CSV table of C-alpha atoms in Angstrom, one decimal:
chain,number,residue,atom,x,y,z
A,461,MET,CA,0.0,0.0,0.0
A,462,GLU,CA,1.3,3.4,-0.9
A,463,THR,CA,0.5,6.6,1.0
A,464,GLU,CA,1.4,10.2,0.0
A,465,HIS,CA,2.0,12.9,2.6
A,466,ILE,CA,2.0,16.6,1.4
A,467,TYR,CA,3.7,19.5,3.1
A,468,SER,CA,3.6,23.2,2.4
A,469,VAL,CA,6.4,25.0,0.7
A,470,ASN,CA,6.3,27.7,3.4
A,471,GLU,CA,6.7,25.1,6.1
A,472,LEU,CA,10.0,24.0,4.5
A,473,ILE,CA,11.2,27.5,4.0
A,474,ARG,CA,10.6,28.4,7.7
A,475,LEU,CA,12.3,25.2,8.8
A,476,ARG,CA,15.3,25.9,6.6
A,477,GLU,CA,15.6,29.5,7.9
A,478,LYS,CA,15.7,28.2,11.5
A,479,ALA,CA,18.3,25.6,10.4
A,480,GLN,CA,20.5,28.2,8.8
A,481,ARG,CA,20.5,30.3,12.0
A,482,ALA,CA,21.3,27.2,14.0
A,483,ILE,CA,24.3,26.2,11.8
A,484,LYS,CA,26.1,29.6,12.1
A,485,ILE,CA,29.5,29.5,13.6
A,486,GLN,CA,31.4,32.0,15.8
A,487,SER,CA,33.4,34.6,14.1
A,488,SER,CA,36.4,33.7,16.3
A,489,GLU,CA,36.6,30.4,14.5
A,490,LEU,CA,37.2,32.0,11.1
A,491,GLU,CA,40.8,33.1,11.7
A,492,ILE,CA,42.7,29.9,11.3
A,493,ASP,CA,43.7,28.7,7.8
A,494,GLY,CA,43.6,25.0,7.0
A,495,TRP,CA,41.6,22.5,9.1
A,496,SER,CA,40.8,23.2,12.7
A,497,LYS,CA,38.6,21.7,15.4
A,498,SER,CA,35.3,23.6,15.9
A,499,ASP,CA,33.3,24.1,19.1
A,500,TYR,CA,30.1,23.8,17.1
A,501,ASP,CA,27.5,21.5,18.8
A,502,ILE,CA,25.3,19.8,16.3
A,503,LYS,CA,22.6,19.7,18.9
A,504,ALA,CA,21.7,23.2,17.9
A,505,LEU,CA,20.8,21.9,14.4
A,506,LEU,CA,19.0,18.8,15.7
A,507,ASP,CA,16.8,20.9,17.9
A,508,VAL,CA,15.4,22.5,14.8
A,509,PHE,CA,14.4,19.1,13.4
A,510,LYS,CA,12.2,17.8,16.2
A,511,PRO,CA,11.7,14.2,14.9
A,512,LEU,CA,15.4,13.6,14.8
A,513,ARG,CA,18.0,12.9,17.5
A,514,ALA,CA,21.5,11.4,17.9
A,515,ARG,CA,21.7,7.7,18.2
A,516,GLU,CA,22.8,6.3,21.6
A,517,GLY,CA,26.6,6.0,21.9
A,518,ILE,CA,27.3,8.5,19.2
A,519,ILE,CA,29.1,11.8,19.6
A,520,PHE,CA,29.7,14.5,16.9
A,521,LYS,CA,32.9,16.3,16.0
A,522,SER,CA,32.9,19.4,13.9
A,523,TYR,CA,35.8,20.8,11.8
A,524,LEU,CA,36.3,23.9,9.8
A,525,TYR,CA,38.5,24.6,6.8
A,526,ARG,CA,39.6,28.1,5.9
A,527,SER,CA,41.7,29.5,3.0
A,528,GLY,CA,41.5,33.3,3.1
A,529,LEU,CA,37.8,34.2,2.7
A,530,ASN,CA,36.9,30.8,1.4
A,531,GLY,CA,35.5,28.1,3.8
A,532,ASN,CA,34.2,24.6,4.1
A,533,GLY,CA,33.6,22.3,7.0
A,534,ILE,CA,32.6,18.8,8.0
A,535,ILE,CA,30.7,17.2,10.8
A,536,ARG,CA,31.6,13.6,11.8
A,537,ALA,CA,29.4,11.1,13.7
A,538,VAL,CA,31.8,9.1,15.9
A,539,GLN,CA,31.4,6.0,18.1
A,540,ALA,CA,31.9,7.5,21.6
A,541,SER,CA,33.7,4.3,22.7
A,542,GLU,CA,36.4,5.0,20.1
A,543,ASN,CA,36.8,8.8,20.7
A,544,ASP,CA,40.5,9.8,20.4
A,545,GLN,CA,41.2,13.4,21.4
A,546,ALA,CA,44.8,13.1,20.1
A,547,SER,CA,43.6,12.7,16.5
A,548,ASP,CA,42.4,16.3,16.6
A,549,LEU,CA,45.8,17.8,17.2
A,550,PHE,CA,47.2,17.4,13.7
A,551,LEU,CA,44.5,18.1,11.1
A,552,GLY,CA,46.4,19.3,8.0
A,553,ASN,CA,45.8,21.9,5.3
A,554,ASP,CA,44.4,19.8,2.5
A,555,LEU,CA,40.8,20.7,1.7
A,556,PHE,CA,40.2,17.3,0.1
A,557,SER,CA,41.6,15.3,3.1
A,558,PRO,CA,39.2,16.4,5.9
A,559,PRO,CA,39.7,15.1,9.4
A,560,ASN,CA,38.4,11.5,9.8
A,561,PRO,CA,38.8,10.6,13.5
A,562,LYS,CA,38.9,7.0,14.6
A,563,GLY,CA,35.4,5.4,15.0
A,564,SER,CA,33.7,7.9,12.6
A,565,PHE,CA,31.0,6.8,10.1
A,566,GLU,CA,31.3,7.5,6.4
A,567,ASN,CA,27.7,8.7,6.4
A,568,LEU,CA,26.7,11.4,9.0
A,569,MET,CA,23.1,10.0,9.1
A,570,ASP,CA,24.4,6.7,10.5
A,571,GLY,CA,24.6,8.7,13.8
A,572,ILE,CA,21.0,10.0,13.5
A,573,GLN,CA,17.6,8.4,14.2
A,574,GLY,CA,14.1,9.6,13.9
A,575,ASP,CA,10.6,8.8,15.1
A,576,GLY,CA,9.7,7.0,12.0
A,577,SER,CA,7.0,9.4,10.9
A,578,PRO,CA,6.8,10.6,7.2
A,579,TRP,CA,7.8,14.1,8.4
A,580,SER,CA,10.9,12.7,10.0
A,581,TYR,CA,12.2,11.6,6.6
A,582,MET,CA,11.6,15.1,5.1
A,583,CYS,CA,13.4,16.5,8.1
A,584,ALA,CA,16.3,14.0,7.5
A,585,SER,CA,16.7,15.2,3.9
A,586,LEU,CA,16.9,18.8,4.9
A,587,PHE,CA,19.0,18.2,8.0
A,588,LEU,CA,21.7,16.3,6.1
A,589,ARG,CA,21.9,19.1,3.4
A,590,GLU,CA,22.3,21.8,6.1
A,591,ALA,CA,24.8,19.7,8.0
A,592,LEU,CA,26.9,19.1,4.9
A,593,ALA,CA,26.9,22.9,4.3
A,594,PHE,CA,28.5,23.5,7.7
A,595,GLY,CA,31.3,26.1,7.4
A,596,GLU,CA,30.6,27.1,3.8
A,597,MET,CA,31.9,30.5,2.8
A,598,TRP,CA,32.4,32.5,-0.4
A,599,HIS,CA,33.7,30.1,-3.1
A,600,GLY,CA,33.0,27.2,-0.8
A,601,ILE,CA,29.3,27.8,-0.8
A,602,SER,CA,27.2,25.1,-2.5
A,603,TRP,CA,23.9,24.3,-0.8
A,604,GLY,CA,23.7,27.8,0.4
A,605,HIS,CA,22.8,29.0,-3.1
A,606,PHE,CA,19.8,26.7,-3.3
A,607,HIS,CA,16.3,28.0,-2.3
A,608,ILE,CA,13.2,26.0,-1.7
A,609,TYR,CA,11.2,26.6,-4.9
A,610,VAL,CA,8.0,28.5,-4.8
A,611,PRO,CA,6.2,28.6,-8.1
A,612,ASN,CA,4.0,31.4,-9.2
A,613,ILE,CA,0.7,30.4,-7.7
A,614,GLU,CA,-2.0,32.3,-6.0
A,615,GLY,CA,-1.0,33.6,-2.6
A,616,GLU,CA,2.7,32.8,-3.1
A,617,GLU,CA,5.6,34.8,-4.6
A,618,SER,CA,8.1,32.9,-6.8
A,619,VAL,CA,11.7,32.8,-5.6
A,620,ILE,CA,12.7,33.1,-9.3
A,621,PRO,CA,13.4,36.7,-10.3
A,622,GLU,CA,11.1,38.0,-13.0
A,623,TYR,CA,14.0,38.6,-15.4
A,624,TRP,CA,15.0,34.9,-15.3
A,625,ASP,CA,13.8,33.1,-18.4
A,626,LEU,CA,14.0,29.4,-17.7
A,627,ASP,CA,14.1,26.9,-20.5
A,628,TRP,CA,12.1,24.0,-19.0
A,629,ARG,CA,13.2,20.5,-19.9
A,630,ARG,CA,10.2,19.1,-18.1
A,631,VAL,CA,7.6,20.9,-16.0
A,632,PRO,CA,6.4,18.8,-13.0
A,633,PRO,CA,2.7,18.8,-12.6
A,634,ASP,CA,3.1,19.6,-8.9
A,635,PHE,CA,6.0,21.3,-7.0
A,636,THR,CA,4.5,20.5,-3.6
A,637,PRO,CA,7.0,18.9,-1.2
A,638,GLN,CA,6.0,15.3,-0.5
A,639,VAL,CA,6.9,12.1,1.2
A,640,THR,CA,5.6,8.8,-0.3
A,641,VAL,CA,5.6,5.7,1.9
A,642,THR,CA,5.5,2.3,0.3
A,643,GLU,CA,5.9,-1.2,1.8
A,644,GLU,CA,9.7,-1.2,1.1
A,645,ALA,CA,10.8,2.4,1.0
A,646,VAL,CA,10.1,6.1,1.9
A,647,VAL,CA,10.7,8.6,-0.9
A,648,VAL,CA,11.2,12.3,-0.2
A,649,LYS,CA,10.7,14.9,-3.0
A,650,PHE,CA,11.0,18.6,-3.1
A,651,TYR,CA,12.2,21.3,-5.5
A,652,THR,CA,14.8,24.2,-5.2
A,653,PHE,CA,15.9,27.1,-7.4
A,654,CYS,CA,19.6,28.0,-7.8
A,655,GLY,CA,20.7,31.1,-9.7
A,656,VAL,CA,24.5,30.4,-9.5
A,657,GLY,CA,26.4,28.3,-12.0
A,658,ALA,CA,24.1,25.8,-13.7
A,659,SER,CA,21.1,27.8,-12.7
A,660,GLY,CA,17.6,26.4,-12.8
A,661,VAL,CA,14.9,24.5,-10.8
A,662,PHE,CA,16.1,21.2,-9.4
A,663,GLU,CA,14.2,18.2,-8.3
A,664,HIS,CA,15.5,16.5,-5.2
A,665,ILE,CA,14.5,12.8,-4.6
A,666,ASP,CA,15.9,10.9,-1.6
A,667,THR,CA,15.0,7.2,-1.1
A,668,TYR,CA,15.2,5.6,2.3
A,669,LYS,CA,14.8,2.0,3.3
A,670,LYS,CA,11.6,1.9,5.3
A,671,ARG,CA,12.1,2.2,9.1
A,672,LEU,CA,15.8,3.3,8.5
A,673,LEU,CA,15.3,6.3,10.8
A,674,CYS,CA,13.0,4.6,13.3
A,675,ILE,CA,13.8,4.9,17.0
């Protein structure tokens, strides 16, 4: 049996605005070039996404990369039993070799669980994108250029400037954010607009194994 759960665009926009405020870092952490350990606590971001929480026995470590005005970052989910403070002393200066402490998971979401509701999967999709954008600055910005897409419909104002003439490859019949639950999987779908680089409207589809996020 397949069920579809619909959410408002404004609901996602408000949630993302809260997430972006929660993911901000202290200006004092912007002064060190190369990789450095950050004091950022991912709990601030998790508190925005109410259906999500850290799995038991997991801690999170945050790292920032700076090169002049450019910035990136990474948040690692780490088995608390394997936490090694010494590994944070020598982090290097290579953007493409981020810190990878002992006991860390390849996928940040391996350290996150949810309440199993359809909304928890939508939250997971947005949470992960915001977490992966941690520390982005200037040329390092990626997800920060994407905006939840609001089409020109009654009562809404499009996020696409009027001067933008898009050449649509395919116009979806509905831009409403949705979560579809089947017997085997949960599929999250929403749309964004990006006006930088390969500009356009983008369809985001995330597929989860059913009950993957369940507590």
